[in-house]
XYZ file of C-alpha atoms in Angstrom:
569
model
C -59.122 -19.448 13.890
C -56.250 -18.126 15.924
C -53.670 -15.656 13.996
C -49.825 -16.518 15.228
C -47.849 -13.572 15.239
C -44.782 -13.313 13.921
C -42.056 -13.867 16.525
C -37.939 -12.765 16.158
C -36.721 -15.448 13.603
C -33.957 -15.883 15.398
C -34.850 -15.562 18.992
C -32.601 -17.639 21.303
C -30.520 -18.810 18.493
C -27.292 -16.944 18.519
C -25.261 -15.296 21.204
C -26.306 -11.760 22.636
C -25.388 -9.210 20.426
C -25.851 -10.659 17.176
C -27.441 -8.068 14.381
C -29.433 -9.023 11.426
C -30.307 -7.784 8.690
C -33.564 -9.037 6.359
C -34.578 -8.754 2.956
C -37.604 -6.906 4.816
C -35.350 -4.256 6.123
C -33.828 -3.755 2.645
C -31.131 -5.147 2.834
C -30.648 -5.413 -0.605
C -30.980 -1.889 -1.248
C -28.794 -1.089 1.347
C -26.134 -3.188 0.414
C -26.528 -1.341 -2.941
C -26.559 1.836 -1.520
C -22.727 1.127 0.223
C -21.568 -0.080 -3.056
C -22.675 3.150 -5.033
C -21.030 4.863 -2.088
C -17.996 3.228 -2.761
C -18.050 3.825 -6.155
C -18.572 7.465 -6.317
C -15.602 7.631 -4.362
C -12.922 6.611 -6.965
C -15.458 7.222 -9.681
C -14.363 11.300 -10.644
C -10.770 9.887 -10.392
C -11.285 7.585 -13.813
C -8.837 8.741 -16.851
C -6.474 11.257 -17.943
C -8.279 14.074 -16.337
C -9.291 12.207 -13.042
C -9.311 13.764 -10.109
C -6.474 13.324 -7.569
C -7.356 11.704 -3.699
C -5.844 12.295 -0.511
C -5.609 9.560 1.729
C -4.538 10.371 4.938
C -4.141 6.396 6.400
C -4.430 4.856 10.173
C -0.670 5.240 9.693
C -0.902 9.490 9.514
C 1.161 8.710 6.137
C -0.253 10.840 3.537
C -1.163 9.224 0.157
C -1.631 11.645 -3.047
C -3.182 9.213 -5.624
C -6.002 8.867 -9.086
C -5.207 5.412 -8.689
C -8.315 3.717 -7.503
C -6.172 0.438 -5.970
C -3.926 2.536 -3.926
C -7.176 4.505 -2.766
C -8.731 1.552 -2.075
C -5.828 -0.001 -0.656
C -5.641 2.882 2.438
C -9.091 3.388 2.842
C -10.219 0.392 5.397
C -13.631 -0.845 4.624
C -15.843 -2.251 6.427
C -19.096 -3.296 4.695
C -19.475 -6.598 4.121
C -21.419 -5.588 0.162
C -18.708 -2.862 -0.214
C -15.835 -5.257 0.718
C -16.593 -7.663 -2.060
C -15.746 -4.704 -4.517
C -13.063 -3.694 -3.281
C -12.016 -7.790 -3.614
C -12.970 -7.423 -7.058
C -10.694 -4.517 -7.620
C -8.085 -6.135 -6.221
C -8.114 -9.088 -7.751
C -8.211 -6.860 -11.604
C -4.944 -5.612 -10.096
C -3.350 -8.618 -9.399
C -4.537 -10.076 -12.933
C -4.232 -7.263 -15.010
C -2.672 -4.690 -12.852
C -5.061 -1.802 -14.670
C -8.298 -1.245 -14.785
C -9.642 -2.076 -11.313
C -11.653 1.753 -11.193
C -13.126 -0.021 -14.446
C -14.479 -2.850 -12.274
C -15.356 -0.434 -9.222
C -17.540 2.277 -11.309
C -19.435 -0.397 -13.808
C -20.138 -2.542 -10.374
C -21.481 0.531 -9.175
C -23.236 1.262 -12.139
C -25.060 -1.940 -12.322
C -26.194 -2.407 -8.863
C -27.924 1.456 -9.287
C -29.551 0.327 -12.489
C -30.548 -3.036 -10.466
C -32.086 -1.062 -8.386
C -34.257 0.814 -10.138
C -35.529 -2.457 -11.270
C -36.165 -3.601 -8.018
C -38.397 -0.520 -6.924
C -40.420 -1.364 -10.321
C -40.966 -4.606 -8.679
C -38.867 -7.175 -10.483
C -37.384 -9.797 -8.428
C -33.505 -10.004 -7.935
C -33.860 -13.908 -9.232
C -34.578 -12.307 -12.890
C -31.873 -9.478 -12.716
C -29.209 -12.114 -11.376
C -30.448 -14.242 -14.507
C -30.557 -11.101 -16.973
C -27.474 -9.813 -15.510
C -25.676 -13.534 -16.616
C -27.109 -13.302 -19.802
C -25.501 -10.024 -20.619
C -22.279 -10.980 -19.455
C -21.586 -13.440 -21.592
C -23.159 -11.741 -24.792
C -20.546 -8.963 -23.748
C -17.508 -11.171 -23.329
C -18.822 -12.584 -27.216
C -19.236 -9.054 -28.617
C -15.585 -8.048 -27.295
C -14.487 -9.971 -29.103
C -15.492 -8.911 -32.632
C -14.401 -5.208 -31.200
C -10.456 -5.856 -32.046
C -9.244 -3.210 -33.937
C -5.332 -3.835 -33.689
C -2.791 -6.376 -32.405
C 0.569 -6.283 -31.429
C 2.913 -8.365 -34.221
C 5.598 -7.554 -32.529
C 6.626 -7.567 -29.350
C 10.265 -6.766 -29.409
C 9.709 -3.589 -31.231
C 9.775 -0.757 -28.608
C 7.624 1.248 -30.932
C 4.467 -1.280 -31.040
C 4.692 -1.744 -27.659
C 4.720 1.786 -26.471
C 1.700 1.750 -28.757
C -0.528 -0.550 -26.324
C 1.600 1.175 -23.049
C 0.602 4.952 -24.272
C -3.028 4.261 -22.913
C -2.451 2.455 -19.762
C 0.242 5.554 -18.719
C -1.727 8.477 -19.822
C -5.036 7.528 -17.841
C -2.928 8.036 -15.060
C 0.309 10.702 -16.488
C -1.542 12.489 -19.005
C 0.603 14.778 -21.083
C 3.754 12.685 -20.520
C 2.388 9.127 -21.439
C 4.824 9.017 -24.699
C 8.179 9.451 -22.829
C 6.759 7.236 -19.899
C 5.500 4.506 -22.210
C 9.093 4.085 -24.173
C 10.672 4.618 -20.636
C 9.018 1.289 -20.000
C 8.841 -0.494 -23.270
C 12.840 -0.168 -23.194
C 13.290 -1.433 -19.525
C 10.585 -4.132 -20.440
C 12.472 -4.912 -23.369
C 15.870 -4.985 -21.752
C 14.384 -8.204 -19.622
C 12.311 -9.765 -21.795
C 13.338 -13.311 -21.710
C 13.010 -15.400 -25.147
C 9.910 -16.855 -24.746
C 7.873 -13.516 -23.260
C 5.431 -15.680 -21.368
C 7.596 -16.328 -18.837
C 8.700 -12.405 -18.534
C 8.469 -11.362 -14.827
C 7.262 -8.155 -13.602
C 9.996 -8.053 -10.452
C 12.685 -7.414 -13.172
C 11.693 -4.028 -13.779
C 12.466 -2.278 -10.437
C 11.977 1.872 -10.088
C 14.376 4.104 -8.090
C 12.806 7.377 -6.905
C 15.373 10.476 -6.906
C 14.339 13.749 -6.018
C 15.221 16.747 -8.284
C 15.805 17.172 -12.166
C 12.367 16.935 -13.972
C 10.482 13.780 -15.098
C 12.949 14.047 -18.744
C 15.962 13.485 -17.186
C 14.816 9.944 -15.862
C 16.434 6.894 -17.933
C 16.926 3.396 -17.939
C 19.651 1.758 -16.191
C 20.448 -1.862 -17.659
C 21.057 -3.862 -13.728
C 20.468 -2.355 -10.605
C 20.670 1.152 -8.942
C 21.006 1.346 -5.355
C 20.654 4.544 -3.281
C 23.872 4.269 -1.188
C 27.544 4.727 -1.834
C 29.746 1.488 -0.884
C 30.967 1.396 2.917
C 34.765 0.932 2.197
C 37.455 3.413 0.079
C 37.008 1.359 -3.006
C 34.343 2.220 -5.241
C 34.362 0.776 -8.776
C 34.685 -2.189 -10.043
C 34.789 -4.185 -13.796
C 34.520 -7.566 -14.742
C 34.059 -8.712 -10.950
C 32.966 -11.833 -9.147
C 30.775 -10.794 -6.614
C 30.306 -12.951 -3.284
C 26.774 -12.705 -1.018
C 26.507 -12.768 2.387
C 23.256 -12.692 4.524
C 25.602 -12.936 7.903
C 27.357 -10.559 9.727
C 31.240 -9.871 8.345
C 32.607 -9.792 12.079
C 34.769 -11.460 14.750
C 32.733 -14.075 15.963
C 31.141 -13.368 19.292
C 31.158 -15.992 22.188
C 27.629 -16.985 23.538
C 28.223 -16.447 27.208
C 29.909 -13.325 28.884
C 33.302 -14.165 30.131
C 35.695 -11.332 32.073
C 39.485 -11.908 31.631
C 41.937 -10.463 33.428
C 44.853 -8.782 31.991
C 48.286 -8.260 33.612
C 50.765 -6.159 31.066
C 50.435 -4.553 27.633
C 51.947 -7.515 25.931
C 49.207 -9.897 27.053
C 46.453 -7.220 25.839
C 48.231 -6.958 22.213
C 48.468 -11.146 22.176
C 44.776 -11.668 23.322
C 43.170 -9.134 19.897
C 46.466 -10.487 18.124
C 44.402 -14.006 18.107
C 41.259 -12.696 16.331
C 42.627 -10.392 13.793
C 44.467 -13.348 12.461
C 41.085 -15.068 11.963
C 39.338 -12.557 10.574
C 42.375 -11.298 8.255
C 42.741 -15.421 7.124
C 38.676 -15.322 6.492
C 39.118 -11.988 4.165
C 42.549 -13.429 2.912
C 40.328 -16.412 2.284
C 37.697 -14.236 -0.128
C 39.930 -12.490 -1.855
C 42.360 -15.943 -2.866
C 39.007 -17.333 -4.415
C 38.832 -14.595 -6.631
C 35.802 -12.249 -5.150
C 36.581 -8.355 -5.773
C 33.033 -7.333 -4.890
C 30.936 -7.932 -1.444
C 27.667 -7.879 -0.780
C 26.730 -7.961 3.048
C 22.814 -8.399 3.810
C 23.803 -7.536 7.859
C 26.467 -5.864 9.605
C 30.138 -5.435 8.618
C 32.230 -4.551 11.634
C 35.334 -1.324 11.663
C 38.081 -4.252 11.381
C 36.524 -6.451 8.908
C 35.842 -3.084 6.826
C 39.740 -2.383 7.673
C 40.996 -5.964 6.218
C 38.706 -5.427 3.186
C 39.665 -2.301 2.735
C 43.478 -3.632 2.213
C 42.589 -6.308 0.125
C 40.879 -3.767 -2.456
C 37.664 -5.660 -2.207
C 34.600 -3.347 -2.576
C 31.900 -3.654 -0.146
C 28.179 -2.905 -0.024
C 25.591 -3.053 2.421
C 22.001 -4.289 1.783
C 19.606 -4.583 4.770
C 16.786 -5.115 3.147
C 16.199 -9.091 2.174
C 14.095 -8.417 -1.064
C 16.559 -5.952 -2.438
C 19.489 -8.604 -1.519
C 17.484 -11.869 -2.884
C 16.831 -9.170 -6.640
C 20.713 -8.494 -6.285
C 21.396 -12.471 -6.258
C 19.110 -12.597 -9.598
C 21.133 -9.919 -11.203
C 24.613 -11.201 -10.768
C 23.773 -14.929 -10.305
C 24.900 -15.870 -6.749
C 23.780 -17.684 -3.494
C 23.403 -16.171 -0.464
C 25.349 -17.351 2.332
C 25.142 -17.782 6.027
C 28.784 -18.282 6.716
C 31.817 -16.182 6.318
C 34.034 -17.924 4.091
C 35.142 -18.582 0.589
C 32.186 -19.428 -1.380
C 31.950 -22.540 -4.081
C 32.371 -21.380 -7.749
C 28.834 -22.160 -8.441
C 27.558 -19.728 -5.355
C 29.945 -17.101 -6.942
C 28.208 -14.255 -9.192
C 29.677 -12.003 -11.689
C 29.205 -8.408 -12.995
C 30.275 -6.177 -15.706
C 30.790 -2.878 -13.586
C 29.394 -1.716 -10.250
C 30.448 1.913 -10.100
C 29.248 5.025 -7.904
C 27.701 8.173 -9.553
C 25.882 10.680 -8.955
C 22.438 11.861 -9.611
C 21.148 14.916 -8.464
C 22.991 15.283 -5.416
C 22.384 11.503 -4.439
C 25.042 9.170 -4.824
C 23.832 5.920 -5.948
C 25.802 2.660 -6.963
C 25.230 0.790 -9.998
C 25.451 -3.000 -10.681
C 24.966 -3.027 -14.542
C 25.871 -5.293 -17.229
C 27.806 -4.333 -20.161
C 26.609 -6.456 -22.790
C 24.538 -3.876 -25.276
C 22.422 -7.264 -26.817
C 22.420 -9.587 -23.934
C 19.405 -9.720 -22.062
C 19.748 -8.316 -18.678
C 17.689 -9.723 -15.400
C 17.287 -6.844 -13.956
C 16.678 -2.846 -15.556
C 15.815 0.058 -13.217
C 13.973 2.801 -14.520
C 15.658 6.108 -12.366
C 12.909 8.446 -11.707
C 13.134 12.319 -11.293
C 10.879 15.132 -9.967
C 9.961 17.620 -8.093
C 7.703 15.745 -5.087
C 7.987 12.563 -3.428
C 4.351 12.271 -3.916
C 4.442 13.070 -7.899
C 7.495 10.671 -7.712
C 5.161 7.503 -5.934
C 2.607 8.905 -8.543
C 4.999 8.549 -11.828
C 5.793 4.862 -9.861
C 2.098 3.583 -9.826
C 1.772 4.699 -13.501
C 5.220 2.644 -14.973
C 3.897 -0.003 -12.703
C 0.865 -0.155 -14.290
C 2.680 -0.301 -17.736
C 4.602 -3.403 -16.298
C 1.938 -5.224 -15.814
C 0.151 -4.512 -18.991
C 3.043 -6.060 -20.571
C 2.428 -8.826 -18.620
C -0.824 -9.117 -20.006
C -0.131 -8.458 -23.940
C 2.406 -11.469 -23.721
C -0.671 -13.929 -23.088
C -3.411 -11.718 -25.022
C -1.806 -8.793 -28.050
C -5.320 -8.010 -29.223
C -6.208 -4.404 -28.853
C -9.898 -2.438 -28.747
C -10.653 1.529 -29.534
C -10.864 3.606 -26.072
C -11.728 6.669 -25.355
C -15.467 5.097 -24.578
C -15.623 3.531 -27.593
C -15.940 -0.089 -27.219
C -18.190 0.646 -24.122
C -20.458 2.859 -26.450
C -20.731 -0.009 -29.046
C -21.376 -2.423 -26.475
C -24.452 -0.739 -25.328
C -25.512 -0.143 -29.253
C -24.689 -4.229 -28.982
C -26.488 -5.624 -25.950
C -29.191 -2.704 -26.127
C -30.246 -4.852 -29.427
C -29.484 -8.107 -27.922
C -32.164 -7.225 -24.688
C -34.737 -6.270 -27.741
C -34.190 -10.012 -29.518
C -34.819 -11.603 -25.601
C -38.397 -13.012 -24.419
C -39.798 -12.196 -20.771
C -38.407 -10.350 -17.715
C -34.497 -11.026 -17.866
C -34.978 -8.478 -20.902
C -35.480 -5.768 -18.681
C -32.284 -6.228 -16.795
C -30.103 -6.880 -20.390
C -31.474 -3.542 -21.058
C -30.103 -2.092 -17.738
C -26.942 -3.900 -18.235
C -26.201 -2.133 -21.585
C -26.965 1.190 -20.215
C -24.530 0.609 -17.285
C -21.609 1.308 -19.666
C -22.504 4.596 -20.690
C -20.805 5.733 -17.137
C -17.052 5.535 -18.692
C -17.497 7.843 -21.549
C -19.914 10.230 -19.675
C -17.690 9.905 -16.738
C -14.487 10.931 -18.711
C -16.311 13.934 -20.430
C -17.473 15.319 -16.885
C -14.099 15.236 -15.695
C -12.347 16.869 -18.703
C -15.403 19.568 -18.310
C -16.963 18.943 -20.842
C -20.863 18.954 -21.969
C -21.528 15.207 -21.387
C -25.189 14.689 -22.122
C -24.095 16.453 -25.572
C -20.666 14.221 -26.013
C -22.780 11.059 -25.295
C -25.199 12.205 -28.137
C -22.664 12.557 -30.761
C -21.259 9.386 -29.713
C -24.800 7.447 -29.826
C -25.338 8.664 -33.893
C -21.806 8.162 -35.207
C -21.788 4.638 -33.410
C -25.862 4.216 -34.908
C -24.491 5.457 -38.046
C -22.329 2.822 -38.288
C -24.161 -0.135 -37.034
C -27.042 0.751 -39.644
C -24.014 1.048 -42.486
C -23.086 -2.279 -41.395
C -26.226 -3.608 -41.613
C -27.151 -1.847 -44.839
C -24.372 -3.131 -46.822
C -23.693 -6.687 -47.827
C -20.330 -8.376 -47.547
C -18.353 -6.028 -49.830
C -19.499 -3.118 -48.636
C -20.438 -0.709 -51.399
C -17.169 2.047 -52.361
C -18.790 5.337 -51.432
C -19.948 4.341 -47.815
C -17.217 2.333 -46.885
C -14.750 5.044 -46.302
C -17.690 7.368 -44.852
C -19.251 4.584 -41.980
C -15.938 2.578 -41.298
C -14.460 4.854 -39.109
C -17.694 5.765 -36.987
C -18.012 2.825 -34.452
C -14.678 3.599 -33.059
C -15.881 7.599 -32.123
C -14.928 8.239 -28.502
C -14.668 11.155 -26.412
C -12.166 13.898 -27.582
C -10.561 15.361 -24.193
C -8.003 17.271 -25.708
C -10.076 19.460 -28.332
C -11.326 21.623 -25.730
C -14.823 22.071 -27.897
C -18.592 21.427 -25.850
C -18.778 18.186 -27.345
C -15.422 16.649 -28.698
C -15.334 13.527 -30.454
C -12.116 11.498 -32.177
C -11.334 8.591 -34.124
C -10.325 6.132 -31.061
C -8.686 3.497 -33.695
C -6.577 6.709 -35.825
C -5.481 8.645 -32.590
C -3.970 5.398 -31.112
C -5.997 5.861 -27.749
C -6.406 1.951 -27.885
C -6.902 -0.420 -24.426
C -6.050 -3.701 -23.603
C -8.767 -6.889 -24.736
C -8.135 -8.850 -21.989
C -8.338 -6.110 -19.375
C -11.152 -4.940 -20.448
C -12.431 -8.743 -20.661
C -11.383 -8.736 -17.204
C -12.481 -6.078 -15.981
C -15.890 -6.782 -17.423
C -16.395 -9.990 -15.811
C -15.734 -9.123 -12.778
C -17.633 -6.314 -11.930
C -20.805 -8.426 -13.709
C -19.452 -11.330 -11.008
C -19.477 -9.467 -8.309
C -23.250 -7.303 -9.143
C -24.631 -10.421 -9.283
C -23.296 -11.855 -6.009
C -24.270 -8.479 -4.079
C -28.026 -8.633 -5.455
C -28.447 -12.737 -4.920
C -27.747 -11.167 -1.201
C -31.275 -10.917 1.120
C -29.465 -11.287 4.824
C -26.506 -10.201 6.650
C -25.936 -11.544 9.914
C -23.240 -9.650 11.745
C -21.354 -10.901 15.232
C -20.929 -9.503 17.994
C -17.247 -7.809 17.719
C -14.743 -9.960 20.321
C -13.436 -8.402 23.528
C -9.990 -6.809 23.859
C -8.379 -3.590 23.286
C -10.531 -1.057 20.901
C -8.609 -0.524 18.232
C -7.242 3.027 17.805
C -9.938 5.938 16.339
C -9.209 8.630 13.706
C -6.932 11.122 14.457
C -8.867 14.246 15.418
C -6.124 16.833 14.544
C -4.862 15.093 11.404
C -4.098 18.719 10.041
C -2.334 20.413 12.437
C 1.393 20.171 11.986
């Protein structure tokens, strides 16, 4: 009997070049290993003490950041296995917009505990299956975890109650004044039925100077220029919009003309000033005190409008000029001419002030109960980059807003709901026949990386936080299981509070813990629900992984390598 030996697979199958990588290699654990690379990366930047990145992109633009999208973001990844986490991050942002270092670290966390099973020999079949399992007994338990929910929405105070959390994990120390800073902005554009609210209406304008107190809420839109002509202010305005250049008309060939006296040169300009003086005579009949120009405005058109009093502003940017429209209800036009009333907007004042040595010009709307469709939030500081910093926090806000209008139910933070869900799925995994136990087991003790994770970065002892944790949250689950359905007086008061202990950060002691629920350090459900499934999603796709097969890269220009003397000046 003749023994064949084993050949290449794939010899003669695919184009020079090609690399492949087997289940034999360990690929699996390799693809892990990436992951867990990734992970560690962004994972010492999670909460209020995270530690701050510094990105230095392809661009040489430096990016100062705890904000694991932005990191993410700038760093360019190329792993295939790494690559699908940083999808799953991305997509938490664009649901959520928090949480996605949630989805990176517990990701990372599961695929390390996945491996551990793998070296003890289970197959990555039963882990995918255990893994599944899990997920949805999590997603079930999360759901008994609500502690609060917002009843009100309009009420600045409740909401800065579900915003405090979301700011201080990544402004610690100034999350109250941030989180009202928002909820009134928020507030200020929250349409009547807050479903449809829209986080473009809240725009942020970054001023350096002054400290972060002396930012405030501005109910319209701020704009850092001054306008081009002598008039300035203006109340109770209609306001016309024009994407094309406010100019003489220029001819499409070249032409030369040849002049004989003075008289002809004053008759052949005399010609085009009339047109352009009828076009601004034109505006200003219809009723238009206020121009907006989204190209250029030329020295005599400026010079007619000038005259007329009409005040004139220049936006080159097409976003800023299409958020402009919004605010003061107009159309955009492409021809220089009196516009129709219904592509006419109006505005309460646009004036110029001055902030810090900037002058900036306002479009805002007087009306203190109407709602607005547009409020900037004016930012000060010290840095640009504490400024972009201060930005990616309120944006975060914004978009947690965005969430609480389809989901108000809130859970404990601070590590506790992730603490109780291991307690949870740790019993779960002990009710469950045959291997996929194993992994249920694994899955609960991936969560024990937030709360141990945000003790290590506050410095403190986190073996002996996570201890404390584990018997008040034991405590508890044993108190509820002791007592019946009216829990009996004297324990009630004693247990209740106990499955909401998380980690204490401020207290400064070796092993801090706080009433999550009482100190109102409280996250989002549906983020976390997010956030959750996700990272569960995208453990399980890495693992059902055995083979990457990797093409040749095409011809053409390399593209350009890391700067060797990025810092030099």
């Amino acid at each position: 009997m003749s023994l064949s030996m084993p050949g290449p697979s794939q010899a003669g199958l695919f184009k020079p070049g090609y690399q492949s990588h087997d289940a034999e290699d360990g690929a699996v654990i390799r693809n892990i290993e990436a992951c867990q690379a990734i992970s560690q990366t962004v994972q010492t930047s999670l909460g209020p003490y995270g530690r701050n990145k510094i990105v230095i992109n392809h661009l040489q633009k430096m990016v100062l950041t705890s904000d694991a999208a932005t990191i993410l973001r700038e760093l360019e990844v190329v792993h295939p296995a790494a690559k699908l986490l940083v999808m799953a991050s991305q997509q938490q942002d664009m649901e959520m917009g928090d949480g996605t270092n949630l989805v990176i670290i517990l990701a990372g966390e599961l695929l390390k505990k996945a491996e551990e099973l793998l070296r003890l020999g289970l197959k990555s079949s039963d882990i995918v299956q255990g893994y599944e399992k899990a997920q949805n007994f999590a997603l079930k338990v999360l759901e008994d975890l609500e502690v609060d929910r917002l009843k009100e929405l309009r009420s600045e105070g409740e909401l800065s109650k579900a915003l405090r959390t979301v700011v201080a994990s990544k402004q610690s120390g100034t999350e109250d004044f941030l989180a009202s800073l928002v909820a009134e902005a928020v507030l200020a554009v929250l349409p009547k039925n807050p479903v449809n609210f829209n986080v473009d209406n809240v725009r942020v304008v970054k001023i350096m100077g002054g400290s972060l107190e002396h930012s405030r809420v501005v109910r319209g839109m701020v704009l850092g220029r001054e306008p081009d002509g002598t008039v300035k202010k203006a109340s109770r305005a209609k306001v016309g919009v024009f994407s094309c250049p406010i100019d003489i008309s220029q001819t499409e060939t070249k032409g030369t003309v040849l002049l004989k006296s003075a008289d002809e040169m004053l008759n052949f300009t005399k010609g085009e000033e009339e047109r352009l003086e009828s076009a601004i005579k034109e505006l200003y009949d219809s009723g238009i005190r206020v121009v907006v120009a989204g190209s250029t405005v030329g020295d005599l058109a400026m010079h007619y409008l000038n005259r007329f009093n009409i005040l004139v502003i220049k936006i080159l940017s097409k976003f800023e000029l299409r958020r402009l429209c919004r605010v003061v209800g107009a159309t955009p036009l492409a021809r220089l001419g009196a516009p129709m009333p219904d592509e006419m907007g109006s505005i309460d004042v646009v004036e110029t002030t001055e902030i810090g040595g900037d002058r900036v010009t306002v479009f805002r709307q007087e009306e203190a109960n109407a709602v607005t469709r547009t409020a900037t939030i004016v930012l000060r500081g010290a840095t640009q980059n504490h400024l972009d910093d201060v930005e990616r926090a309120i944006d975060d806000g914004v978009n947690a807003v965005k969430a609480i209008t389809k989901d108000p139910r809130l859970v404990p933070g601070a590590g506790a709901t992730e603490i109780q869900l291991v307690e949870r799925i740790s019993a779960f995994a002990d009710r469950t026949p045959g291997l996929p136990q194993h992994a249920i087991r694994k899955y609960a003790e991936a969560f024990e990386v937030i709360p141990r994770t945000l003790a290590e970065s506050a410095g403190l002892d986190a073996t002996e936080v996570l201890s404390r944790l584990y018997t008040a949250h034991h405590r508890a689950s044993n108190g509820a299981e002791a007592s019946s359905e009216g829990s009996t007086e004297g324990s009630s008061e004693e247990e209740e509070p106990y499955w909401t202990a998380g980690v204490d950060l401020e207290s400064g002691t070796s092993a801090g813990t706080l009433d999550a629920a009482e100190e109102g350090i409280l996250d989002l459900m549906a983020s976390k629900s997010w956030a959750i499934r996700l990272a569960s999603e995208t453990a399980r796709t890495i693992l059902s992984v055995d083979q990457i097969i990797v093409a040749r890269q095409a011809g053409g220009p390399k593209p350009p390598g890391p700067n060797a003397n990025w810092d030099e000046d």
